[in-house]
Amino acid sequence: MRLVMIGSGYVGLVSGACFADFGHDVICVDIVEEKIKALKQGIIPIFEPGLSEIVQTNMNSGRLSFSMDLASAVSEADVVFVAVGTPSRRGDGHADLAYVYAAAEEIARAAKGYTVVVTKSTVPVGTGDEVERIVRRVNPDADIDVVSNPEFLREGAAIADFKRPDRIVLGTSSERATEVMRAVYRPLYLNEAPILVCERRTSELIKYAGNAFLAMKITFINEIADLCEKVGADVQKVAKGIGLDKRIGDKFLHAGPGYGGSCFPKDTLALVKTAQDHDMSVSLIEATVSFNDKRKRAMARKVVAACDGSVRDKKIAILGLTFKPNTDDMREAPSLSIIQALQDNGAIVHAFDPEGMGAAKHYLNDVVYGESPYDIAEGADALVIVTEWDAFRALDLPRLKSVMHSAAIVDLRNIYNRVEMQKAGFRYYGVGS
Ligand code: UDX
């Protein structure tokens, strides 16, 4: 089939490359000229394990190409995916749909023959209806169905998530569009990925409800972690104890510095706004958002406590900047609030991250970037593990201790064991124990 991705960002690029890998002909379109130029040369603008190889293989086979010419790509397409950004609108937290609606207009003008237009970007309930209105207004004769098909890709594991999804959600009432979409995903349901077909609005809400639930689950265990610290319990054992209950499940129960990233903060906020627009409040999600916001800065207080009550003029070494490992994405990363709070308290912050330092420079001021964990630990008063990169899981502890000024480790991801750390001569501060 001939597929077009409008938007060659994270979602568009991963989805486009994977669809090409399944044997479809895919054109990824973007309005940013440098991005398309780079992609044509096989240069990938984001760090995602395995993506570069898939892009290269499928470009070589001729199934994947890149273009700025939306109209000509769309005119040949069976299915057009809208995978443009939907950032939080400045000021009110609503998802900004300007890019989605602009794409809808252009698609309506360019489409020829029966075309399925699919919103893959995370869009609030009712956006598909508006896209459909735009299409009918711009081109009343267009033979177009509008389908919602949310993505559930985790950064750092996006290729695996795409190829072996827990489920595929299709929001449409059109049987014709459903058949086309089943054909698009046929290679996947040969792998027995369940396909859920539902109304478009339901599909749009599934995405928000899913992300809000996961954000709430993380927030729940973070709140329990705080309680564990007060009552002398161990949150990791509590998580294990409740996670073995199949109704609860063991995923997303890792206590930490709060969730970040491009999805959870934005999507929880958008869900709160959607509810307000319908004259109700989703109080569990509101509590989640507010707890998580406060938590990031609260983590800085742990560091202050580990430094005997003050970080003024002390050197703090931050290990890990990205919102999670295996990505270079700094959006809403807990490190940003933690570092800002430490600097507000007079700390001198040094940092190291395997992939995120380039992006971090756009977000942070006055941070000294190092070349390795040992480099930034040199003369440090405390080492803070903010992101659980694999490379940080087996640090050379004697070496670390020998270079630090004061042997304090604040492990915000609980990747080390307190007893082992204490044996190695460190003062160790984890989360929730
Ligand atoms: C998420 C959803 O998982 C995905 O389905 C959706 O489509 C996009 O948003 P992503 O943002 O890439 O994916 O990351 P995810 O792995 O879900 O982690 C989100 C944040 O939660 C990270 O900051 C992570 O560190 C944090 N987290 C996750 C925890 O603090 N504890 C956990 O147990 C799990």
XYZ file of C-alpha atoms and ligand atoms in Angstrom:
467
model
C 0.000 0.000 0.000
C 1.078 3.592 -0.449
C 1.328 5.428 2.858
C 2.258 9.011 3.682
C 3.381 10.318 7.084
C 2.779 14.008 7.580
C 5.375 15.008 10.173
C 8.746 13.257 10.357
C 9.278 13.718 14.087
C 9.495 10.952 16.609
C 6.171 9.261 15.885
C 6.109 9.857 12.118
C 9.637 8.661 11.571
C 9.396 5.510 13.687
C 5.974 4.588 12.278
C 6.989 5.402 8.699
C 10.197 3.370 8.890
C 8.427 0.392 10.498
C 5.562 0.425 7.977
C 8.174 0.426 5.183
C 9.856 -2.500 6.911
C 6.534 -4.367 6.650
C 6.636 -3.881 2.884
C 4.489 -0.769 2.385
C 5.671 2.150 0.240
C 6.089 5.099 2.580
C 6.829 8.777 2.047
C 7.636 10.803 5.171
C 6.880 14.501 4.735
C 8.001 17.464 6.830
C 8.024 21.242 6.493
C 11.510 21.637 7.979
C 13.895 21.625 5.028
C 17.057 20.772 6.997
C 15.335 17.752 8.524
C 14.301 16.347 5.144
C 17.725 17.065 3.646
C 19.417 15.250 6.526
C 17.012 12.302 6.378
C 17.620 11.921 2.631
C 21.294 11.434 3.506
C 20.354 8.871 6.129
C 21.038 11.243 9.051
C 18.477 10.673 11.837
C 17.666 13.773 13.907
C 16.763 11.808 17.068
C 18.418 9.044 19.056
C 16.305 5.894 19.035
C 17.913 2.445 19.201
C 17.570 0.548 15.899
C 15.884 3.378 13.985
C 18.868 4.388 11.902
C 19.331 0.823 10.595
C 15.640 0.433 9.647
C 15.606 3.800 7.888
C 18.763 2.940 5.933
C 17.614 -0.548 4.891
C 14.252 0.681 3.683
C 15.664 3.704 1.887
C 18.049 1.350 0.073
C 15.166 -0.933 -0.900
C 13.275 2.070 -2.267
C 10.268 1.631 0.052
C 10.996 4.654 2.250
C 11.583 8.188 1.011
C 11.454 11.740 2.347
C 9.875 14.802 0.824
C 8.704 18.351 1.473
C 6.094 18.093 -1.261
C 2.983 17.166 0.706
C 0.594 17.609 -2.233
C 2.304 15.236 -4.600
C 2.890 12.614 -1.880
C -0.774 12.760 -0.767
C -2.151 12.624 -4.307
C -0.716 9.109 -4.746
C -1.543 7.804 -1.264
C -4.033 5.204 -0.016
C -3.543 6.263 3.608
C -2.244 9.553 5.010
C -1.129 9.598 8.653
C -1.086 12.893 10.509
C 1.839 12.643 12.928
C 2.598 16.314 13.538
C 3.319 17.746 16.984
C 0.529 18.675 19.418
C 2.433 20.646 22.074
C 0.731 22.157 25.137
C -0.549 25.558 24.056
C 1.284 28.337 25.824
C -0.799 29.762 28.630
C -3.715 27.362 28.939
C -2.343 23.799 28.711
C -4.733 22.790 25.917
C -3.167 20.699 23.144
C -2.215 23.019 20.281
C -3.902 21.636 17.161
C -2.782 24.280 14.682
C -0.426 21.849 12.899
C -3.065 19.118 12.739
C -5.673 21.432 11.211
C -3.194 22.927 8.729
C -2.263 19.404 7.615
C -5.972 18.501 7.251
C -6.531 21.439 4.877
C -3.573 20.555 2.716
C -4.512 16.880 2.590
C -8.082 17.742 1.561
C -6.804 19.853 -1.330
C -4.326 17.250 -2.550
C -6.095 13.899 -2.082
C -7.141 11.957 -5.195
C -9.361 8.871 -5.120
C -10.419 7.159 -1.893
C -8.032 8.218 0.864
C -8.026 7.335 4.550
C -6.752 10.173 6.732
C -5.464 8.903 10.074
C -4.709 11.009 13.128
C -1.741 9.415 14.873
C -0.784 12.506 16.831
C -2.288 12.534 20.326
C -5.344 14.731 19.897
C -8.169 15.659 22.262
C -11.569 14.043 21.952
C -13.463 15.532 19.031
C -10.422 16.469 16.937
C -11.257 13.807 14.353
C -14.697 15.427 13.941
C -13.057 18.805 13.356
C -10.569 17.320 10.875
C -13.519 15.829 9.024
C -15.327 19.202 8.978
C -12.208 20.876 7.583
C -11.851 18.233 4.880
C -15.534 18.604 3.817
C -15.300 22.397 3.814
C -12.062 22.610 1.820
C -12.952 19.861 -0.646
C -16.628 18.799 -0.536
C -16.043 16.212 -3.286
C -13.122 14.488 -1.591
C -13.608 10.751 -0.992
C -12.022 10.719 2.457
C -12.601 8.901 5.745
C -11.007 10.209 8.939
C -9.755 7.562 11.378
C -8.163 7.839 14.816
C -5.219 5.470 15.395
C -3.240 6.520 18.462
C 0.374 5.516 18.946
C 1.608 3.829 22.112
C 5.356 3.983 21.520
C 7.796 4.363 24.386
C 10.881 6.346 23.528
C 13.931 4.111 23.630
C 11.823 1.028 22.845
C 9.748 2.459 20.014
C 10.691 -0.033 17.303
C 9.874 -3.042 19.489
C 6.645 -1.370 20.655
C 5.630 -0.736 17.041
C 6.405 -4.241 15.849
C 4.963 -6.087 18.843
C 2.216 -3.842 20.182
C -0.066 -4.838 23.043
C -2.944 -3.615 20.893
C -3.865 -1.539 17.865
C -6.751 0.894 18.317
C -8.779 2.026 15.291
C -11.414 4.712 15.787
C -13.872 4.793 12.904
C -17.437 3.923 12.033
C -16.634 3.341 8.366
C -16.347 -0.293 7.284
C -14.457 0.737 4.179
C -11.836 2.601 6.252
C -11.641 -0.302 8.723
C -10.803 -2.702 5.891
C -8.074 -0.399 4.596
C -6.587 -0.008 8.081
C -6.696 -3.753 8.706
C -4.711 -4.166 5.484
C -2.178 -1.576 6.686
C -1.689 -3.515 9.936
C -2.035 -7.012 8.443
C 1.649 -7.868 8.993
C 1.089 -7.129 12.692
C -2.011 -9.090 13.309
C -0.335 -12.028 11.678
C 1.718 -11.654 14.880
C -1.610 -11.707 16.715
C -1.657 -8.112 17.863
C -5.274 -7.517 18.934
C -7.096 -4.850 16.956
C -9.769 -2.887 18.783
C -12.195 -1.079 16.485
C -14.343 1.562 18.170
C -15.941 4.963 17.647
C -13.495 7.734 16.800
C -14.080 9.682 20.015
C -13.592 6.559 22.100
C -10.286 5.885 20.386
C -9.127 9.440 21.049
C -9.987 9.061 24.727
C -8.270 5.657 25.012
C -4.931 7.320 24.366
C -5.410 9.980 27.053
C -6.930 7.599 29.557
C -4.059 5.140 29.038
C -1.342 7.722 29.573
C -3.171 9.323 32.499
C -3.542 5.931 34.176
C 0.162 5.175 33.809
C 1.106 8.643 35.095
C -1.231 8.081 38.048
C 0.294 4.647 38.721
C 3.808 6.145 38.864
C 2.534 8.944 41.080
C 0.843 6.449 43.370
C 4.073 4.548 43.998
C 5.961 7.831 44.446
C 3.522 8.894 47.139
C 3.825 5.478 48.790
C 7.630 5.935 48.589
C 7.324 9.118 50.631
C 5.202 7.264 53.153
C 7.759 4.430 53.277
C 10.429 6.956 54.229
C 8.254 8.205 57.090
C 7.273 4.804 58.494
C 10.502 2.916 57.853
C 9.270 0.641 55.051
C 10.920 -0.203 51.702
C 9.044 0.922 48.591
C 10.780 -1.572 46.313
C 9.450 -4.445 48.388
C 6.024 -2.788 48.587
C 6.004 -2.450 44.771
C 6.981 -6.095 44.395
C 4.390 -7.160 46.944
C 1.532 -5.359 45.247
C 2.821 -5.878 41.679
C 2.579 -9.665 42.008
C -1.158 -9.216 42.270
C -2.190 -9.709 38.627
C -4.939 -7.134 38.957
C -2.291 -4.519 39.730
C 0.678 -5.749 37.649
C 4.352 -5.012 38.244
C 4.943 -2.395 35.510
C 5.188 1.337 36.176
C 5.698 0.862 39.873
C 9.269 2.147 40.034
C 9.488 4.995 42.485
C 11.648 7.844 41.245
C 11.944 11.581 40.794
C 8.577 11.898 39.017
C 7.595 11.250 35.414
C 8.762 13.458 32.566
C 8.967 13.226 28.788
C 7.012 14.382 25.808
C 3.765 12.568 26.627
C 2.723 12.149 30.246
C 3.035 15.795 31.379
C 1.325 17.121 28.251
C -1.392 14.482 28.010
C -2.410 14.593 31.671
C -2.732 18.368 31.445
C -4.763 18.142 28.230
C -7.125 15.614 29.838
C -7.697 17.956 32.781
C -8.533 20.746 30.315
C -10.873 18.549 28.285
C -12.776 17.640 31.454
C -13.002 21.312 32.456
C -14.394 22.144 29.015
C -17.135 19.626 29.769
C -17.846 21.122 33.138
C -16.311 18.420 35.254
C -13.035 17.730 36.954
C -10.923 14.584 36.730
C -9.704 14.955 40.276
C -7.399 11.914 40.331
C -5.527 13.265 37.325
C -5.432 16.790 38.754
C -3.871 15.396 41.926
C -1.389 13.415 39.818
C -0.292 16.508 37.878
C 0.154 18.616 40.973
C 1.986 15.913 42.984
C 4.380 15.241 40.104
C 5.159 18.943 39.607
C 6.045 19.382 43.258
C 7.996 16.143 43.417
C 10.700 17.136 40.968
C 11.837 20.100 43.049
C 11.341 18.107 46.245
C 14.082 15.781 45.022
C 16.534 18.669 45.312
C 15.731 18.803 49.035
C 16.985 15.207 49.337
C 20.288 16.340 47.889
C 20.445 19.297 50.277
C 19.803 16.926 53.194
C 22.570 14.608 51.947
C 24.916 17.620 52.007
C 24.281 18.343 55.686
C 21.582 20.914 55.048
C 23.268 23.175 52.508
C 24.544 22.933 48.939
C 25.796 26.534 48.808
C 29.110 26.637 46.920
C 29.212 22.854 46.932
C 29.890 20.813 43.820
C 27.004 18.513 42.919
C 27.549 15.886 40.220
C 24.423 14.931 38.264
C 24.443 11.555 36.510
C 21.805 11.416 33.789
C 19.836 14.319 32.335
C 17.314 12.853 29.891
C 13.809 12.035 31.163
C 14.642 8.341 30.892
C 17.462 6.183 29.461
C 18.023 5.365 25.779
C 16.812 8.683 24.478
C 18.325 12.120 23.989
C 14.971 13.723 24.828
C 15.111 16.407 27.525
C 11.453 17.445 27.408
C 10.035 17.852 30.933
C 12.986 15.868 32.313
C 13.033 15.819 36.139
C 16.730 16.782 35.928
C 15.680 20.264 34.745
C 13.708 21.142 37.891
C 16.176 19.393 40.192
C 19.183 21.236 38.759
C 17.357 24.568 38.788
C 16.410 24.071 42.440
C 19.987 23.110 43.355
C 21.339 26.171 41.566
C 18.753 28.348 43.335
C 20.268 27.020 46.552
C 23.772 28.029 45.482
C 25.103 24.690 44.192
C 27.723 24.395 41.467
C 26.311 21.752 39.144
C 28.384 19.422 36.985
C 26.609 16.858 34.813
C 27.130 13.891 32.533
C 24.667 12.090 30.252
C 25.526 9.541 27.519
C 23.196 11.116 24.905
C 21.416 14.128 26.372
C 24.081 16.778 26.867
C 23.638 18.369 23.441
C 19.911 18.891 24.019
C 20.399 19.811 27.699
C 22.454 22.857 26.731
C 19.297 24.437 25.286
C 17.449 24.063 28.602
C 20.039 24.640 31.320
C 22.375 27.460 32.248
C 25.641 27.414 34.172
C 26.029 23.644 34.134
C 29.539 22.252 33.598
C 29.376 19.168 31.382
C 31.867 16.349 31.930
C 33.107 13.403 29.917
C 32.325 10.542 32.268
C 30.826 9.821 35.695
C 34.319 9.896 37.222
C 35.138 13.179 35.523
C 32.162 14.983 37.103
C 32.599 13.199 40.446
C 36.072 14.749 40.846
C 35.918 16.844 44.024
C 32.104 16.509 44.278
C 30.212 16.837 47.556
C 27.439 14.557 46.301
C 26.694 12.426 43.262
C 23.031 12.334 42.201
C 21.735 9.595 39.894
C 18.772 11.134 38.070
C 18.433 8.857 35.004
C 19.005 5.093 35.151
C 21.249 4.615 32.105
C 22.730 1.077 31.990
C 26.191 2.643 31.915
C 25.612 3.912 35.468
C 24.602 0.560 36.939
C 28.082 -0.853 37.489
C 30.206 2.124 38.455
C 33.698 1.488 39.830
C 32.872 2.407 43.427
C 36.421 2.535 44.888
C 37.458 4.793 42.009
C 34.413 6.997 42.503
C 35.039 7.284 46.219
C 38.693 8.137 45.697
C 37.887 11.143 43.471
C 34.910 12.574 45.411
C 35.333 15.225 48.064
C 32.519 13.779 50.148
C 31.222 10.245 49.508
C 27.477 10.894 49.321
C 25.275 9.244 46.675
C 21.682 10.244 46.096
C 20.166 7.500 43.955
C 16.827 8.803 42.679
C 16.219 5.604 40.664
C 17.138 3.013 43.304
C 19.620 1.287 40.999
C 22.054 0.530 43.845
C 21.749 -1.447 47.018
C 22.085 0.474 50.266
C 24.107 -2.221 52.056
C 26.626 -2.578 49.207
C 26.995 1.174 48.966
C 27.570 1.510 52.675
C 30.123 -1.314 52.532
C 31.918 0.654 49.814
C 32.079 3.578 52.210
C 29.339 5.807 50.804
C 26.540 7.634 52.551
C 23.623 6.373 50.446
C 20.230 8.018 49.963
C 17.656 6.173 47.844
C 13.961 6.806 47.217
C 11.343 5.300 49.489
C 13.381 3.477 52.088
C 4.883 7.125 27.253
C 3.952 5.903 27.183
O 4.573 4.792 27.849
C 3.629 5.559 25.746
O 2.697 4.502 25.698
C 3.027 6.804 25.101
O 2.653 6.572 23.795
C 4.019 7.965 25.186
O 4.326 8.206 26.554
P 7.484 7.599 27.088
O 7.141 9.019 27.444
O 8.408 7.366 25.959
O 6.150 6.783 26.733
O 8.138 6.963 28.375
P 7.794 5.933 29.537
O 8.710 4.777 29.442
O 6.363 5.636 29.589
O 8.241 6.793 30.825
C 7.640 8.031 31.129
C 8.228 8.647 32.381
O 7.797 7.944 33.532
C 9.743 8.663 32.464
O 10.177 9.891 32.998
C 10.071 7.513 33.391
O 11.288 7.667 34.069
C 8.907 7.586 34.350
N 8.623 6.301 35.005
C 8.155 5.243 34.290
C 8.783 6.185 36.388
O 9.200 7.132 37.069
N 8.464 4.995 37.001
C 8.001 3.920 36.299
O 7.722 2.897 36.908
C 7.843 4.045 34.896
